[in-house]
Short mmCIF file of C-alpha atoms in Angstrom, two decimals:
data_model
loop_
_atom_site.label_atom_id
_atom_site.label_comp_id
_atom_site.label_asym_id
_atom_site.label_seq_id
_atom_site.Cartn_x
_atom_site.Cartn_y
_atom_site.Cartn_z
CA UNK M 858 -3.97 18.86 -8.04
CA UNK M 859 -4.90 15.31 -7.38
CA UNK M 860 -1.43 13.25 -7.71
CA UNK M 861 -3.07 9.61 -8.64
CA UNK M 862 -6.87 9.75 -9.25
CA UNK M 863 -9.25 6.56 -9.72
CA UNK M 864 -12.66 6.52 -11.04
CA UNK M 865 -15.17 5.54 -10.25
CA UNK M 866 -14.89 6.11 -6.38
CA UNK M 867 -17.87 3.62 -5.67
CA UNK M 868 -18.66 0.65 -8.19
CA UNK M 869 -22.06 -1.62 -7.35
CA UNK M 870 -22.46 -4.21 -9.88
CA UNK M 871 -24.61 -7.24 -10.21
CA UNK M 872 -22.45 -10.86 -10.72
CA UNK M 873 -21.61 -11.63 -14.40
CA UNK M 874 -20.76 -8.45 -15.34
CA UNK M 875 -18.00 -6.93 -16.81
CA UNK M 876 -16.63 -3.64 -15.14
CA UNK M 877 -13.25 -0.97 -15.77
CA UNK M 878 -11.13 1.15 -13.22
CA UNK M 879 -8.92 3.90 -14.63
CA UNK M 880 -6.14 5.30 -12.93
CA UNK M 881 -4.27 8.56 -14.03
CA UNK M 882 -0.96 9.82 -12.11
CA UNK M 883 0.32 13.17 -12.75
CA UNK M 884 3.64 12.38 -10.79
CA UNK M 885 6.03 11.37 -13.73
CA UNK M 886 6.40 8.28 -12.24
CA UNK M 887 7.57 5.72 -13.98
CA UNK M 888 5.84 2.27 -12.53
CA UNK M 889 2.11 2.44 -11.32
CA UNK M 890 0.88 -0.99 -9.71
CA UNK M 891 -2.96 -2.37 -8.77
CA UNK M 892 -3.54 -3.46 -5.31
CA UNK M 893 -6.41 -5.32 -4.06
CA UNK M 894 -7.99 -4.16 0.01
CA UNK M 895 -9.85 -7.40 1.46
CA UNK M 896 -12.68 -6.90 4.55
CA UNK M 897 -9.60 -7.46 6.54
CA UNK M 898 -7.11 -4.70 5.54
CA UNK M 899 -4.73 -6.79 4.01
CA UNK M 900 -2.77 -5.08 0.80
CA UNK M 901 -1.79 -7.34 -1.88
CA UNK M 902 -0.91 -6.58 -5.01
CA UNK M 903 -2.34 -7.78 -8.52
CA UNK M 904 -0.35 -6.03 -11.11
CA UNK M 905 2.94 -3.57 -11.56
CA UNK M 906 3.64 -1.93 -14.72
CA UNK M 907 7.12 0.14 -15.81
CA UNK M 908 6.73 2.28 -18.89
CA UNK M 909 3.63 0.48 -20.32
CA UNK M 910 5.18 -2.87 -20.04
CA UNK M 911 4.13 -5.66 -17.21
CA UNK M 912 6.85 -6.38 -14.95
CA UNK M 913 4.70 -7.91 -12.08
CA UNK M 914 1.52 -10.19 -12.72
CA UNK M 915 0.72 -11.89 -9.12
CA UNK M 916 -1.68 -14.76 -9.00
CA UNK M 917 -4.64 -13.10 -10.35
CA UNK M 918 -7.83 -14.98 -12.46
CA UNK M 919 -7.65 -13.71 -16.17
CA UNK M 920 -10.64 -12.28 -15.60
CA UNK M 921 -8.53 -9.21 -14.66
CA UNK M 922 -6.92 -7.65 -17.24
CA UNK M 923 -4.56 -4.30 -16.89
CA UNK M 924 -4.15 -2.15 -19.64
CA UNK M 925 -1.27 1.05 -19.71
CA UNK M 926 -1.95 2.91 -22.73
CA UNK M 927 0.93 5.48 -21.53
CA UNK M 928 2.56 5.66 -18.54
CA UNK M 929 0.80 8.08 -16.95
CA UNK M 930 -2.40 5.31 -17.00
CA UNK M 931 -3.31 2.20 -15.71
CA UNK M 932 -6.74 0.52 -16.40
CA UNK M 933 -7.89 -2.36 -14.98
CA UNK M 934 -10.80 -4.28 -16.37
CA UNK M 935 -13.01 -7.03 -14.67
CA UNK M 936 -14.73 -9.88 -16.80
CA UNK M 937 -17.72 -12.03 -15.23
CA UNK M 938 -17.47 -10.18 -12.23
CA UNK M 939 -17.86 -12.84 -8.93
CA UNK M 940 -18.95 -12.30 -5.57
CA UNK M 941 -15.39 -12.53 -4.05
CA UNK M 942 -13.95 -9.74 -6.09
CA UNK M 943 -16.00 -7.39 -3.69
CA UNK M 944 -12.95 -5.72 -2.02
CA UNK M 945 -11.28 -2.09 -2.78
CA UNK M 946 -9.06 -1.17 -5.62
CA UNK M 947 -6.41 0.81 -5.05
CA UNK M 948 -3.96 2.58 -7.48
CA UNK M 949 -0.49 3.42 -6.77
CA UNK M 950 2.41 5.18 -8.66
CA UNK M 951 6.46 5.44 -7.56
CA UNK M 952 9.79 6.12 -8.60
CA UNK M 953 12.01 3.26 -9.62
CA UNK M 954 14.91 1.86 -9.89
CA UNK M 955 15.36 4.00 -6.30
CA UNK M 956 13.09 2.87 -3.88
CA UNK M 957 10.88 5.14 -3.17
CA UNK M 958 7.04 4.69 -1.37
CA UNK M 959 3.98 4.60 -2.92
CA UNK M 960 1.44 7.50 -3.92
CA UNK M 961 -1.52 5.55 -3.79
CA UNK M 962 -5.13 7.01 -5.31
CA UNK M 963 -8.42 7.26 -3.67
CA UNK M 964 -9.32 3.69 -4.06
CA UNK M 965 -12.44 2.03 -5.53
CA UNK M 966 -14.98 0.36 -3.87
CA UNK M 967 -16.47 -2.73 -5.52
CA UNK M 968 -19.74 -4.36 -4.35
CA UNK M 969 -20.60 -7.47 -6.44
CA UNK M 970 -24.19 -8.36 -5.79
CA UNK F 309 9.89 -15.05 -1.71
CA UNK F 310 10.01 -11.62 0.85
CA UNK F 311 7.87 -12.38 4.06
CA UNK F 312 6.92 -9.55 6.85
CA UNK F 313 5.14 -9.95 9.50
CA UNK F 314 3.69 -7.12 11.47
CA UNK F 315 2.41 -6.77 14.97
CA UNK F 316 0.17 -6.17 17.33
CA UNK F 317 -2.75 -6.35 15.07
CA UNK F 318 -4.51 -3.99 17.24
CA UNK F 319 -3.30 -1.46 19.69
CA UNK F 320 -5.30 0.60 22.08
CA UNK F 321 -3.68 3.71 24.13
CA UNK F 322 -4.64 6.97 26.03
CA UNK F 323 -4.08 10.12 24.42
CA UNK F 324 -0.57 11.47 25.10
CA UNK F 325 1.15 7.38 25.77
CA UNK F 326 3.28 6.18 23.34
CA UNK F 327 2.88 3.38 20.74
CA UNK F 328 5.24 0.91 19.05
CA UNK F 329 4.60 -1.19 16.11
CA UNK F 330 6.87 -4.01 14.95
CA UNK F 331 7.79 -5.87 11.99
CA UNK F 332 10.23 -8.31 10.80
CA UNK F 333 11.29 -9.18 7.23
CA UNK F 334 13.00 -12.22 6.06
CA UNK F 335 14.73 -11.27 2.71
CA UNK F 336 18.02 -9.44 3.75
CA UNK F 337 18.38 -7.82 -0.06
CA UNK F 338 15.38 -5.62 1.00
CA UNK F 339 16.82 -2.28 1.48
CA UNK F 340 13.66 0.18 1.77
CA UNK F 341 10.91 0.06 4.67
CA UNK F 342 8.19 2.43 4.66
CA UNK F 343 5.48 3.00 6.82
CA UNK F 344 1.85 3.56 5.27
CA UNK F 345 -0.99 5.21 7.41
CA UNK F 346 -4.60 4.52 6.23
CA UNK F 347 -7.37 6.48 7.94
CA UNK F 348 -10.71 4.93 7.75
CA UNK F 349 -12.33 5.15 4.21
CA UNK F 350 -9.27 6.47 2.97
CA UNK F 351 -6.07 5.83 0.88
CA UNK F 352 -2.99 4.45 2.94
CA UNK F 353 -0.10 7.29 2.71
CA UNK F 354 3.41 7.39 3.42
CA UNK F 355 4.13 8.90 6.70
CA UNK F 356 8.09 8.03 7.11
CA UNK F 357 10.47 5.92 5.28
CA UNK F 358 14.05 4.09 6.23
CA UNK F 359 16.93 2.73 3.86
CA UNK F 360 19.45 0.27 5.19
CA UNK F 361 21.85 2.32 5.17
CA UNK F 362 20.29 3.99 8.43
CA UNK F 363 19.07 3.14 11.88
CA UNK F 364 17.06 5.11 12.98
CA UNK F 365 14.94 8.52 11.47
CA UNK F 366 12.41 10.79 13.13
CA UNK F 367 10.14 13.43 12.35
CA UNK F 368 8.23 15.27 14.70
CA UNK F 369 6.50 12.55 16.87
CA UNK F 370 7.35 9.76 14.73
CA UNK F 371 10.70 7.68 14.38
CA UNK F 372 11.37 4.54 12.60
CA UNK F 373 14.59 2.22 13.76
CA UNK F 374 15.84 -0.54 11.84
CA UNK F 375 17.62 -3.02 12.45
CA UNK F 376 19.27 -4.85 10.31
CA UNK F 377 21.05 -7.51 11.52
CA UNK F 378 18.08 -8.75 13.63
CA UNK F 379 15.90 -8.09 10.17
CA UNK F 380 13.46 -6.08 12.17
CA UNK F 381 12.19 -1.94 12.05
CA UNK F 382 9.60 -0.51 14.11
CA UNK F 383 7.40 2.40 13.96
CA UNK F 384 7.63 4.62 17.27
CA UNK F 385 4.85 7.21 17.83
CA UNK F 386 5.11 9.66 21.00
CA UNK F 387 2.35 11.98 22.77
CA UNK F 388 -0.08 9.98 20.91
CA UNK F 389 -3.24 11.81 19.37
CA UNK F 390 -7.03 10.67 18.49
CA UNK F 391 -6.04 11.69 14.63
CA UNK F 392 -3.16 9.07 15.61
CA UNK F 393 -5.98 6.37 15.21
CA UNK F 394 -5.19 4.66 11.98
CA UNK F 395 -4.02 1.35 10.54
CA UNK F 396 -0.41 1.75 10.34
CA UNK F 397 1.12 -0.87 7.43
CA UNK F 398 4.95 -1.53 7.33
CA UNK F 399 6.61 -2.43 4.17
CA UNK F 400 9.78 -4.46 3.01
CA UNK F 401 10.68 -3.46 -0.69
CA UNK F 402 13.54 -3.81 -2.96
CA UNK F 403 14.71 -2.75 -6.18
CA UNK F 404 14.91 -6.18 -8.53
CA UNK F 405 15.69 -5.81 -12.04
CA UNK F 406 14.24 -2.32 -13.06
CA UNK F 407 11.18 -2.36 -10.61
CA UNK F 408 9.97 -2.27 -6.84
CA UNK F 409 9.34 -5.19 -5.22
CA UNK F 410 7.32 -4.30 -2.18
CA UNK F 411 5.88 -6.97 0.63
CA UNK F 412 3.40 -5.56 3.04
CA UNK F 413 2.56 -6.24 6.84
CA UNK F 414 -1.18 -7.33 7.41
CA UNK F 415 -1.63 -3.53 9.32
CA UNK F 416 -2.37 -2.90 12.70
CA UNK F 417 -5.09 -1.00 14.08
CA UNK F 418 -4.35 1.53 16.61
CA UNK F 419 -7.02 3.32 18.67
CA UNK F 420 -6.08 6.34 21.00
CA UNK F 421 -8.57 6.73 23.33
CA UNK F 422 -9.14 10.59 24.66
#
């Protein structure tokens, strides 16, 4: 059983276009996020939803829209997709108000040509 | 805002040495600090956790110390392993009005050479 799953796994798309992630957790978690993987590693996130509602909206273009239709899903859609948004996409779901870590899923890979 | 920084960025060892990762955090409401381990090509997972309440946890040949004062934890890993070779993120979070907010380290690459 496959806790949080993305699709697609691998996304190769030309510039301009628009593209969507899903993300489905089976955890009963209440807050799933969107985090974006540079070339370098680096984590950072774009988006946190609790219960279908934003609660965290970093600095993101608006081209990027999230969409949590229950809370058991988080989409994320692209618009006028740019060279620089090449990077993977990874899901995540936890447990709050307690602290507790992260289940992330698979991740996508995005290649904007 | 939360700010932690994480280091070495890289770390090399032989098989069986041990290897230390630090990080320090700046915001002293953070009160969760988990470590993520993200093979290559995959997802980053959560191999051990510490709340402030604690300073220090282990499991097997990991252990995590914290201290608090100092606003620094590190990651501890003995008899190291080639599977050992990872990027290892820390992680400053805290619970703010209803949700996790969670600050990452910028990972550090560890290599165990055989």
């Amino acid at each position: 059983d496959t806790a949080v799953s993305q699709t697609p796994k691998y996304l190769v798309t030309q510039m301009g276009n628009d593209k969507s992630i899903k993300c489905e957790q089976n955890l009963g978690h209440d807050t799933m996020y969107w985090y974006k993987q540079d070339s370098k590693k680096f984590l950072k996130i774009m988006f946190s939803y609790n219960n279908k509602e934003l609660i965290i909206n970093e600095t993101v273009p608006n081209r990027f829209s999230p969409k949590s239709p229950d809370k058991a899903h988080l989409n994320l859609h692209i618009n006028s997709l740019e060279l620089g948004d090449s990077a993977v996409y990874f899901c995540a779901s936890s447990q709050v108000p307690e602290n507790y870590g992260y289940t992330f899923g698979s991740g996508t890979r995005l290649t904007v040509v | 805002g939360e700010n932690v920084e994480q280091h070495p960025s890289t770390l090399s060892v032989q098989e069986g040495d041990s290897a230390v990762i630090k990080c320090t955090y700046s915001d002293s409401a953070s009160n969760y600090f988990p470590w993520y381990k993200q093979e290559l090509g995959k997802r980053p997972q959560l191999i051990i956790d510490i709340r402030s309440n604690v300073g220090e946890k282990k499991d097997q040949r990991i252990a995590v110390t914290l201290n608090k004062t100092a606003k620094h934890f590190s990651l501890h890993i003995t008899e190291t392993q080639p599977e050992d070779s990872a990027v290892y993120f820390c992680a400053a979070s805290k619970g703010s009005g209803g949700y996790q907010k969670v600050t990452f380290g910028i990972g550090t690459k560890l290599q165990v050479i055989p």
